[in-house]
mmCIF file of C-alpha atoms and ligand atoms in Angstrom:
data_model
loop_
_atom_site.group_PDB
_atom_site.id
_atom_site.type_symbol
_atom_site.label_atom_id
_atom_site.label_comp_id
_atom_site.label_asym_id
_atom_site.label_seq_id
_atom_site.Cartn_x
_atom_site.Cartn_y
_atom_site.Cartn_z
ATOM 1 C CA MET A 1 14.754 18.349 15.559
ATOM 2 C CA SER A 2 11.174 18.697 14.336
ATOM 3 C CA HIS A 3 12.309 19.880 10.924
ATOM 4 C CA SER A 4 11.754 17.116 8.408
ATOM 5 C CA MET A 5 14.309 16.735 5.647
ATOM 6 C CA ILE A 6 12.968 13.791 3.648
ATOM 7 C CA PRO A 7 9.863 14.657 1.617
ATOM 8 C CA MET A 8 7.016 12.110 1.779
ATOM 9 C CA LYS A 9 6.940 12.203 -2.005
ATOM 10 C CA LYS A 10 10.352 10.542 -2.071
ATOM 11 C CA VAL A 11 9.199 7.707 0.200
ATOM 12 C CA GLN A 12 6.004 7.298 -1.826
ATOM 13 C CA GLN A 13 8.006 7.014 -5.049
ATOM 14 C CA ALA A 14 10.393 4.401 -3.639
ATOM 15 C CA PHE A 15 7.453 2.417 -2.241
ATOM 16 C CA SER A 16 5.409 2.647 -5.469
ATOM 17 C CA HIS A 17 8.324 1.473 -7.583
ATOM 18 C CA ALA A 18 8.950 -1.495 -5.274
ATOM 19 C CA VAL A 19 5.256 -2.467 -5.421
ATOM 20 C CA LEU A 20 5.308 -2.278 -9.237
ATOM 21 C CA ARG A 21 8.465 -4.441 -9.356
ATOM 22 C CA ARG A 22 6.841 -6.941 -6.965
ATOM 23 C CA ASP A 23 3.592 -7.281 -8.930
ATOM 24 C CA CYS A 24 4.709 -6.548 -12.528
ATOM 25 C CA ARG A 25 1.111 -6.520 -13.809
ATOM 26 C CA CYS A 26 -2.377 -5.340 -12.925
ATOM 27 C CA VAL A 27 -3.181 -7.840 -10.172
ATOM 28 C CA ALA A 28 -6.499 -6.645 -8.740
ATOM 29 C CA ARG A 29 -8.901 -6.276 -11.628
ATOM 30 C CA SER A 30 -12.413 -6.779 -12.844
ATOM 31 C CA PHE A 31 -13.180 -8.361 -16.200
ATOM 32 C CA GLU A 32 -12.780 -5.085 -18.021
ATOM 33 C CA PRO A 33 -9.650 -5.041 -20.184
ATOM 34 C CA CYS A 34 -6.672 -3.203 -18.717
ATOM 35 C CA GLY A 35 -5.819 0.257 -19.920
ATOM 36 C CA GLY A 36 -3.061 2.748 -19.288
ATOM 37 C CA SER A 37 0.189 2.418 -17.422
ATOM 38 C CA LEU A 38 0.727 0.522 -14.170
ATOM 39 C CA GLU A 39 0.251 2.474 -10.958
ATOM 40 C CA CYS A 40 0.523 1.726 -7.260
ATOM 41 C CA SER A 41 -2.979 1.509 -5.800
ATOM 42 C CA HIS A 42 -3.904 1.512 -2.113
ATOM 43 C CA PHE A 43 -6.882 -0.397 -0.702
ATOM 44 C CA PHE A 44 -7.185 1.846 2.321
ATOM 45 C CA THR A 45 -6.394 5.267 0.894
ATOM 46 C CA GLN A 46 -3.407 7.254 2.037
ATOM 47 C CA GLY A 47 -5.706 10.024 3.220
ATOM 48 C CA SER A 48 -8.042 7.819 5.256
ATOM 49 C CA SER A 49 -5.378 5.458 6.640
ATOM 50 C CA PRO A 50 -1.962 7.122 6.764
ATOM 51 C CA ALA A 51 -0.725 4.330 9.047
ATOM 52 C CA LEU A 52 -1.034 1.889 6.128
ATOM 53 C CA MET A 53 0.486 4.176 3.502
ATOM 54 C CA PHE A 54 3.623 2.048 3.249
ATOM 55 C CA TYR A 55 2.170 -1.284 4.298
ATOM 56 C CA PRO A 56 2.857 -3.637 1.360
ATOM 57 C CA ALA A 57 -0.349 -5.698 1.694
ATOM 58 C CA ASN A 58 -2.324 -2.485 1.378
ATOM 59 C CA ALA A 59 -0.866 -1.746 -2.057
ATOM 60 C CA ARG A 60 -1.173 -3.506 -5.409
ATOM 61 C CA ALA A 61 -0.123 -2.696 -8.933
ATOM 62 C CA GLN A 62 -3.099 -1.746 -11.054
ATOM 63 C CA CYS A 63 -3.404 -0.304 -14.524
ATOM 64 C CA ARG A 64 -4.749 3.222 -14.639
ATOM 65 C CA ARG A 65 -8.230 2.032 -15.663
ATOM 66 C CA HIS A 66 -8.608 -0.491 -12.833
ATOM 67 C CA HIS A 67 -7.008 1.869 -10.320
ATOM 68 C CA TRP A 68 -9.626 4.449 -11.204
ATOM 69 C CA GLU A 69 -12.383 1.839 -11.088
ATOM 70 C CA HIS A 70 -11.113 0.642 -7.699
ATOM 71 C CA HIS A 71 -11.724 4.035 -6.141
ATOM 72 C CA CYS A 72 -15.029 4.702 -7.905
ATOM 73 C CA ARG A 73 -16.835 1.371 -7.688
ATOM 74 C CA LYS A 74 -19.173 1.278 -4.712
ATOM 75 C CA ASP A 75 -20.324 -2.352 -4.944
ATOM 76 C CA GLY A 76 -17.564 -3.838 -2.780
ATOM 77 C CA PHE A 77 -15.883 -5.650 -5.674
ATOM 78 C CA TYR A 78 -12.361 -4.760 -4.567
ATOM 79 C CA ARG A 79 -13.053 -5.448 -0.933
ATOM 80 C CA ARG A 80 -14.190 -8.945 -1.906
ATOM 81 C CA TRP A 81 -11.037 -9.287 -3.972
ATOM 82 C CA LEU A 82 -8.966 -8.640 -0.862
ATOM 83 C CA GLU A 83 -11.151 -10.969 1.242
ATOM 84 C CA MET A 84 -10.516 -13.736 -1.304
ATOM 85 C CA ASN A 85 -6.819 -13.084 -1.830
ATOM 86 C CA ASP A 86 -5.483 -11.847 1.495
ATOM 87 C CA PRO A 87 -8.021 -12.368 4.301
ATOM 88 C CA GLU A 88 -5.509 -12.372 7.171
ATOM 89 C CA GLU A 89 -3.863 -9.152 6.075
ATOM 90 C CA LEU A 90 -7.262 -7.540 5.579
ATOM 91 C CA GLU A 91 -8.256 -8.459 9.120
ATOM 92 C CA TRP A 92 -5.039 -7.021 10.519
ATOM 93 C CA MET A 93 -5.306 -3.846 8.440
ATOM 94 C CA GLU A 94 -8.862 -3.276 9.676
ATOM 95 C CA ARG A 95 -7.529 -3.303 13.229
ATOM 96 C CA ALA A 96 -4.419 -1.219 12.520
ATOM 97 C CA ARG A 97 -5.664 1.349 10.048
ATOM 98 C CA SER A 98 -6.672 3.984 12.584
ATOM 99 C CA ARG A 99 -3.484 3.730 14.639
ATOM 100 C CA PHE A 100 -0.944 6.523 14.657
ATOM 101 C CA ILE A 101 2.434 6.345 13.010
ATOM 102 C CA ARG A 102 5.082 9.039 13.228
ATOM 103 C CA TYR A 103 6.959 9.301 9.954
ATOM 104 C CA THR A 104 10.292 10.501 11.254
ATOM 105 C CA ASP A 105 13.185 11.014 8.855
ATOM 106 C CA ASP A 106 14.784 7.915 10.337
ATOM 107 C CA LEU A 107 11.717 5.803 9.561
ATOM 108 C CA LYS A 108 11.354 7.352 6.109
ATOM 109 C CA SER A 109 14.968 6.681 5.179
ATOM 110 C CA ARG A 110 14.697 3.058 6.362
ATOM 111 C CA ILE A 111 11.561 2.553 4.250
ATOM 112 C CA ILE A 112 13.302 4.046 1.193
ATOM 113 C CA GLU A 113 16.352 1.810 1.658
ATOM 114 C CA LEU A 114 14.305 -1.356 2.056
ATOM 115 C CA CYS A 115 12.144 -0.476 -0.954
ATOM 116 C CA GLU A 116 15.201 0.133 -3.100
ATOM 117 C CA ASP A 117 16.456 -3.324 -2.044
ATOM 118 C CA ASP A 118 13.036 -4.854 -2.857
ATOM 119 C CA ARG A 119 12.604 -5.951 0.761
ATOM 120 C CA LEU A 120 8.891 -5.224 1.095
ATOM 121 C CA ASP A 121 8.720 -8.097 3.584
ATOM 122 C CA LEU A 122 10.951 -6.075 5.908
ATOM 123 C CA VAL A 123 8.939 -2.902 5.258
ATOM 124 C CA ALA A 124 5.871 -4.846 6.452
ATOM 125 C CA GLU A 125 7.728 -5.891 9.618
ATOM 126 C CA LEU A 126 8.874 -2.340 10.234
ATOM 127 C CA VAL A 127 5.381 -0.869 9.853
ATOM 128 C CA ARG A 128 3.871 -3.554 12.097
ATOM 129 C CA LYS A 129 6.483 -2.804 14.743
ATOM 130 C CA GLU A 130 5.812 0.942 14.512
ATOM 131 C CA LEU A 131 2.094 0.230 14.943
ATOM 132 C CA GLY A 132 2.759 -1.767 18.083
ATOM 133 C CA GLU A 133 2.657 -5.364 16.889
HETATM 134 ZN ZN1 ZN B 1 -5.988 -3.431 -15.160
#
């Protein structure tokens, strides 16, 4: 039963596409002009905070240029952006980011289904429940 059938890549794609459909444009950006195609960008990176990998408030559509800037800028610009735009979610994510989540095939398939139905609100509920909220 430990053999996993659903690749994470498939869940990541479904989630990214849903985030891009939700936002439709580069939403977290500095004053630099946008450049490149839209991508799904995580505030807390997937590597540092796997528990928040599919948490909708942790992801925003950004053009390639601002996505790159987001992960290279060290002056706290994007953290302030989140503090201004989503302070409650930021506070919750700070508490939850180090928790453990087991990405079973069942959980992965539910996330994919909800993303394909554009129900990121329900993905948020699901992740919060998995993280013990
Ligand atoms: Zn941009």
